[in-house]
mmCIF file of C-alpha atoms and ligand atoms in Angstrom:
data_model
loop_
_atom_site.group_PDB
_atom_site.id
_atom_site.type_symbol
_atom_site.label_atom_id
_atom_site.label_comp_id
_atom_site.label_asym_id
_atom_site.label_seq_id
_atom_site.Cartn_x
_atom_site.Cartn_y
_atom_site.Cartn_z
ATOM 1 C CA UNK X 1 11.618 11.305 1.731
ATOM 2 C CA UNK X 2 9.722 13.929 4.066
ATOM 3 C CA UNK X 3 11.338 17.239 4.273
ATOM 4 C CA UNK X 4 12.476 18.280 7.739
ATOM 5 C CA UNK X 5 10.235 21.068 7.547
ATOM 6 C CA UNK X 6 7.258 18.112 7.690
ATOM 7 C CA UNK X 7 8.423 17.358 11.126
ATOM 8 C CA UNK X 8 9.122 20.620 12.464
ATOM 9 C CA UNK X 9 5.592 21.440 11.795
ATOM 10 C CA UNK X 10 4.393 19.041 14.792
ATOM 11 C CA UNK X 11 3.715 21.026 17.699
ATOM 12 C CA UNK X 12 3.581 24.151 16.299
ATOM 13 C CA UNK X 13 0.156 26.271 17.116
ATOM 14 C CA UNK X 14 -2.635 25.025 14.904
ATOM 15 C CA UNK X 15 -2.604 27.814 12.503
ATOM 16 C CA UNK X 16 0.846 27.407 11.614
ATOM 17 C CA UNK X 17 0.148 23.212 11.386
ATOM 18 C CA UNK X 18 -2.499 24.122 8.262
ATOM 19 C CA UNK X 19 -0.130 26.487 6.437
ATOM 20 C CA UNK X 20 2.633 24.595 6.974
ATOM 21 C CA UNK X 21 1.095 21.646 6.395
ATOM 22 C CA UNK X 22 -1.028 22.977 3.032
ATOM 23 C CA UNK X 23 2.021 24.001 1.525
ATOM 24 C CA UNK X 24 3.959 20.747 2.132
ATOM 25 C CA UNK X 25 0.837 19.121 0.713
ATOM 26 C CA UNK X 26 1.568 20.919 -2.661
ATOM 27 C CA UNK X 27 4.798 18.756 -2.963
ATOM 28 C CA UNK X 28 2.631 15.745 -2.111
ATOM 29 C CA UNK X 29 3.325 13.867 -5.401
ATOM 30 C CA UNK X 30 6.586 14.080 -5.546
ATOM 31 C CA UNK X 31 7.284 12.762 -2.051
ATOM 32 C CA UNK X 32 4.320 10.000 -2.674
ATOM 33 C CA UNK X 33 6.228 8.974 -5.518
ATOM 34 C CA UNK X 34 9.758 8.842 -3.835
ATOM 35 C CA UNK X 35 8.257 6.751 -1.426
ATOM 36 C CA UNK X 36 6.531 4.337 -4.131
ATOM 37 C CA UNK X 37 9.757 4.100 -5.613
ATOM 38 C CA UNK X 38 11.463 2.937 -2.664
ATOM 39 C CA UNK X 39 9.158 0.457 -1.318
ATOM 40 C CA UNK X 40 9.088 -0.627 -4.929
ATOM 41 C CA UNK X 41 12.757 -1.197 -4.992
ATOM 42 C CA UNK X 42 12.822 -2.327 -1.787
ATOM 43 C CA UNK X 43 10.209 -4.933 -2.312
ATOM 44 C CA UNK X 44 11.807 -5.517 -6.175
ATOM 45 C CA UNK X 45 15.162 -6.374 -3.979
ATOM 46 C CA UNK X 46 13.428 -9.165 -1.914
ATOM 47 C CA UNK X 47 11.722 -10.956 -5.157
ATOM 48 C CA UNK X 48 12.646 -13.154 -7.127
ATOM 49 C CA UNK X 49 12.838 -12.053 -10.993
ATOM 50 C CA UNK X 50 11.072 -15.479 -11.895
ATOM 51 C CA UNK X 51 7.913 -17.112 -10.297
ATOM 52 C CA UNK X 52 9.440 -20.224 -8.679
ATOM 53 C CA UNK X 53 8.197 -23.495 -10.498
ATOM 54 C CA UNK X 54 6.769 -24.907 -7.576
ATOM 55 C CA UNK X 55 4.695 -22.303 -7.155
ATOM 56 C CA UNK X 56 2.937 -21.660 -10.710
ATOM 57 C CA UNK X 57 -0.126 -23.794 -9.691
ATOM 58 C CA UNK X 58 -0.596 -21.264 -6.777
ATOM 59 C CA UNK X 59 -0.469 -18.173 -9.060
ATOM 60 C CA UNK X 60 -3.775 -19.399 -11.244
ATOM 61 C CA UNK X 61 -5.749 -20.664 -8.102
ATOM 62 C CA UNK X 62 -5.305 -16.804 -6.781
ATOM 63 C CA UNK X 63 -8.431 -14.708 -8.054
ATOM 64 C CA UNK X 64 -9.304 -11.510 -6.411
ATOM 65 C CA UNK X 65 -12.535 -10.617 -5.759
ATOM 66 C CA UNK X 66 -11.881 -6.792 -6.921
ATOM 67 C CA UNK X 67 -10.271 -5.522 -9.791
ATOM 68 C CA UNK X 68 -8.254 -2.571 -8.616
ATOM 69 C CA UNK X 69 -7.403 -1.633 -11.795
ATOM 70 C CA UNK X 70 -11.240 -0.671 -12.815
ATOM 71 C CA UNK X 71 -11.762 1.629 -10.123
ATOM 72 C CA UNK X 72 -12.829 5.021 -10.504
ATOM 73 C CA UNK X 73 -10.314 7.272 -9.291
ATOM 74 C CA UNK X 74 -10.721 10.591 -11.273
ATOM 75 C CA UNK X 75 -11.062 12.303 -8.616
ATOM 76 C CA UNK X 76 -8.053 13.566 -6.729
ATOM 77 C CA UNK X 77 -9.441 12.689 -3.336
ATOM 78 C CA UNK X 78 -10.273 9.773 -4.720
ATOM 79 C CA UNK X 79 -7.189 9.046 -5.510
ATOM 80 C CA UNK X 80 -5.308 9.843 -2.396
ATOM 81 C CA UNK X 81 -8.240 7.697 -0.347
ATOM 82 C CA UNK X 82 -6.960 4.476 -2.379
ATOM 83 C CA UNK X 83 -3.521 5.107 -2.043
ATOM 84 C CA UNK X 84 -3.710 5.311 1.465
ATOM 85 C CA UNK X 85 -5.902 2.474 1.609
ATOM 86 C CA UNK X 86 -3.390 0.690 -0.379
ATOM 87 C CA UNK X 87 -0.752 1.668 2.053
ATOM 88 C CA UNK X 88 -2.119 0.272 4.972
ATOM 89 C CA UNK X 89 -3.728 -2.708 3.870
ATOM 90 C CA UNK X 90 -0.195 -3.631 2.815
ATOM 91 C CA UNK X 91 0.972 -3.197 6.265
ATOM 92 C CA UNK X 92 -1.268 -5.087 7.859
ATOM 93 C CA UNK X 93 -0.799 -7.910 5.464
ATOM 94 C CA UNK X 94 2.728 -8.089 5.774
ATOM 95 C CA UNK X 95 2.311 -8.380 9.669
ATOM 96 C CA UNK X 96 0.661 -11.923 9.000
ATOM 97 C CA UNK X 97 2.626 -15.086 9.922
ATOM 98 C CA UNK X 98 5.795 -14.657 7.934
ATOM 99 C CA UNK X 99 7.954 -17.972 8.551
ATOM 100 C CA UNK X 100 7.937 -18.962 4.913
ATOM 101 C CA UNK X 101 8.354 -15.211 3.983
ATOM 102 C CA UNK X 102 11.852 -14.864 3.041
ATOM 103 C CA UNK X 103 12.429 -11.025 4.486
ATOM 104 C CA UNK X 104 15.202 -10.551 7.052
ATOM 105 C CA UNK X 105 13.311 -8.353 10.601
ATOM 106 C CA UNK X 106 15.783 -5.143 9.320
ATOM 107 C CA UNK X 107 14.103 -4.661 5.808
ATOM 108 C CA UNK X 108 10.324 -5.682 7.044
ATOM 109 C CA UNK X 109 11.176 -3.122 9.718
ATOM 110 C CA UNK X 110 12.018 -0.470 7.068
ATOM 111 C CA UNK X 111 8.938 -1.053 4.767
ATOM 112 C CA UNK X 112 6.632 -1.032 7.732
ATOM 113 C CA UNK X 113 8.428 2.424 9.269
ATOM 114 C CA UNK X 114 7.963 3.883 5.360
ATOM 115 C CA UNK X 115 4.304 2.512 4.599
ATOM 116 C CA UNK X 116 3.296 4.323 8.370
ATOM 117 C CA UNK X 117 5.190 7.475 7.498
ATOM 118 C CA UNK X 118 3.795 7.912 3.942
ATOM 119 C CA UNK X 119 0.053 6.890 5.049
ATOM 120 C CA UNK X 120 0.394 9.442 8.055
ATOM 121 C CA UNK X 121 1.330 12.010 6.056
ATOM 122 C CA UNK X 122 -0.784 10.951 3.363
ATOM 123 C CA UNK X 123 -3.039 11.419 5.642
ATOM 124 C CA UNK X 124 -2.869 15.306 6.690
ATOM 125 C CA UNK X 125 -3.372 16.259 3.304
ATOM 126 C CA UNK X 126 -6.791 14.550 3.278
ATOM 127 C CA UNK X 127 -9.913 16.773 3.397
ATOM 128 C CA UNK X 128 -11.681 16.508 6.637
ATOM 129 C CA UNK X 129 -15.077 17.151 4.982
ATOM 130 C CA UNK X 130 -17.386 13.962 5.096
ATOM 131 C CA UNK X 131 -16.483 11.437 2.198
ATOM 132 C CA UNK X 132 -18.495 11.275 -0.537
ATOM 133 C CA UNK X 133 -20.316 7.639 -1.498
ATOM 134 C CA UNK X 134 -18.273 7.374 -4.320
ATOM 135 C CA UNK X 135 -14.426 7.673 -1.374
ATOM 136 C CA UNK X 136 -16.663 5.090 0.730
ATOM 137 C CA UNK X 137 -17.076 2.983 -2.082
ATOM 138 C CA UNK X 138 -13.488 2.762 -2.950
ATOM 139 C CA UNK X 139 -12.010 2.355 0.196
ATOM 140 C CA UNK X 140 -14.282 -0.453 0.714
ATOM 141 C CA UNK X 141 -12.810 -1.905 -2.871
ATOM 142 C CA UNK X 142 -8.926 -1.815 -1.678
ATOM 143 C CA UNK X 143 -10.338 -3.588 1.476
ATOM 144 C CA UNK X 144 -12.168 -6.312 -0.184
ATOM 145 C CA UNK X 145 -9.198 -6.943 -2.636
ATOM 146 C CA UNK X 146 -6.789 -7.252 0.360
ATOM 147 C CA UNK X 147 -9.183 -9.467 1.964
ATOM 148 C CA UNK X 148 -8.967 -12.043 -0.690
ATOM 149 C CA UNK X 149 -5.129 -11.451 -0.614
ATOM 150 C CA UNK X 150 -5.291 -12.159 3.060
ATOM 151 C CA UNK X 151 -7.638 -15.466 2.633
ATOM 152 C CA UNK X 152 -5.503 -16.537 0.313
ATOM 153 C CA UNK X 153 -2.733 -16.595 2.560
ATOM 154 C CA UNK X 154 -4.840 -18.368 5.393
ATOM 155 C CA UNK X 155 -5.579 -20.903 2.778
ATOM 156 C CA UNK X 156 -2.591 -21.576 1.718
ATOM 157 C CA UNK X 157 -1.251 -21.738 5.223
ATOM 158 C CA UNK X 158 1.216 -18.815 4.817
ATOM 159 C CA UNK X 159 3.158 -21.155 2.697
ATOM 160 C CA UNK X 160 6.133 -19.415 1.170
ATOM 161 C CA UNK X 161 4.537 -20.064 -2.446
ATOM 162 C CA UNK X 162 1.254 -17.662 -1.225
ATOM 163 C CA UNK X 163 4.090 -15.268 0.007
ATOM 164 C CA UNK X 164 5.330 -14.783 -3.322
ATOM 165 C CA UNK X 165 2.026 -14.071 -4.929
ATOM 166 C CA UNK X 166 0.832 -11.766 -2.327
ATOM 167 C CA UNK X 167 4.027 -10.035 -3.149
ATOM 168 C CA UNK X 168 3.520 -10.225 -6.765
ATOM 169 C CA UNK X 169 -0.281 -9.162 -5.498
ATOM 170 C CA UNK X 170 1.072 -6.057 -3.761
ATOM 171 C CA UNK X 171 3.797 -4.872 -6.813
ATOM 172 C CA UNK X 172 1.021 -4.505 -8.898
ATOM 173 C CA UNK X 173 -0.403 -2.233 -6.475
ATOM 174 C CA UNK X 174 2.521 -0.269 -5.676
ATOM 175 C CA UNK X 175 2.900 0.405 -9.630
ATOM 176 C CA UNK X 176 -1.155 1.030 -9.259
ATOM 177 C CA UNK X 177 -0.242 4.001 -6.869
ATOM 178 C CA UNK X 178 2.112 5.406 -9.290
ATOM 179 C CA UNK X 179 -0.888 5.814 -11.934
ATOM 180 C CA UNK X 180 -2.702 7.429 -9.117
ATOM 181 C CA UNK X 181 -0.607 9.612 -7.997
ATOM 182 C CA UNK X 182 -0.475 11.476 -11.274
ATOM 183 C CA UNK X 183 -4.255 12.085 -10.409
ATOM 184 C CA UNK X 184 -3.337 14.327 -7.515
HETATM 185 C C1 NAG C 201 2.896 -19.908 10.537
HETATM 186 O O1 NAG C 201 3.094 -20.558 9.311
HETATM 187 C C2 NAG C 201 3.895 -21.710 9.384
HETATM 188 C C3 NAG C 201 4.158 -22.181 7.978
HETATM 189 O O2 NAG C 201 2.989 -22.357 7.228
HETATM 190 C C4 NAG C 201 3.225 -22.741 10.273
HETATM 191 O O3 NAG C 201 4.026 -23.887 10.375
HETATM 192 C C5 NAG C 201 2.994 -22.139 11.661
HETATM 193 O O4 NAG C 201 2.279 -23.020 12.459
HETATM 194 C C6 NAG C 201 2.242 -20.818 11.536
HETATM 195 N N1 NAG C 201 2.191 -20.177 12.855
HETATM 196 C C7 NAG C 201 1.084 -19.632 13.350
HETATM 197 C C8 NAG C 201 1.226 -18.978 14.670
HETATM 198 O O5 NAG C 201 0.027 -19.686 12.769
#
């Protein structure tokens, strides 16, 4: 969770915003990862610990076209441009048609109000110097893997069985960001 201190900070003169600001970035990995954790859990809570049989056939058809896992993210910027990236690519694809999604309105509402909050925030302790080829190039990776995550689902007519492997889908990017933040 965001210290109170985060929100005080908003509205404050502008000098104030950057110290205050800089120095809550310091604790930025260990609020990133409190988040992670809960939308982890709180995605965990809403899966099922077994793929459901019907739904095996679905899991090999699904083939990215990015492998997240072979980006370059060494740098710390880096790293904080795919997490964010990550953050709100997951947001948007969770506001697709969710009929066969089995999430009551209360918990989506939660993991939408955390995903906004950590990405905003996330977002302050970005550098506001022009992005290097290598930030582009990334960001444009998490897009084009969510893409296929999202035509997937269009395929597959937002059937509950494509809802379970985008979920699957976006676990392994949750536990993704917790390798990357360790690179901040
Ligand atoms: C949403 O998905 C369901 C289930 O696949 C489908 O029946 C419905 O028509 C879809 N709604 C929209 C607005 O696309």
């Amino acid at each position: 969770m965001v210290s109170k201190g985060w929100f005080l900070c908003i509205g404050l003169p502008m000098v104030l915003i950057i110290e205050v600001s800089s120095q809550d970035c310091d604790q930025l990995c260990s609020w990133l990862r409190q988040a992670n954790q809960a939308n982890l859990e709180l995605l965990n809570s809403k899966m099922g610990s077994t793929i459901p049989q019907q739904c095996i056939e679905d899991v090999f058809s699904f083939s990215p076209k990015e492998d997240l896992r072979n980006l370059d993210v060494s740098e710390e910027e880096n790293a904080k441009v795919a997490i964010q990236e990550v953050l709100q690519q997951t947001g948007h694809i969770f506001r697709q048609n969710r009929t066969e999604m089995l999430w009551d309105e209360d918990s989506l509402r939660a993991f939408h109000a955390g995903l906004d909050q950590q990405s905003e925030n996330l977002k302050s302790c970005l550098s506001a110097s022009p992005r290097s080829q290598r930030i582009q190039l990334t960001s444009l990776r998490v897009k084009r893997y969510f893409r296929s995550l999202n035509d997937f689902l269009k395929e597959k007519e937002y059937s509950r069985c494509a809802w379970e492997i985008v979920q699957i889908q976006v676990k392994q990017c949750f536990l993704w960001i917790e390798k990357l933040i360790q690179m901040i």
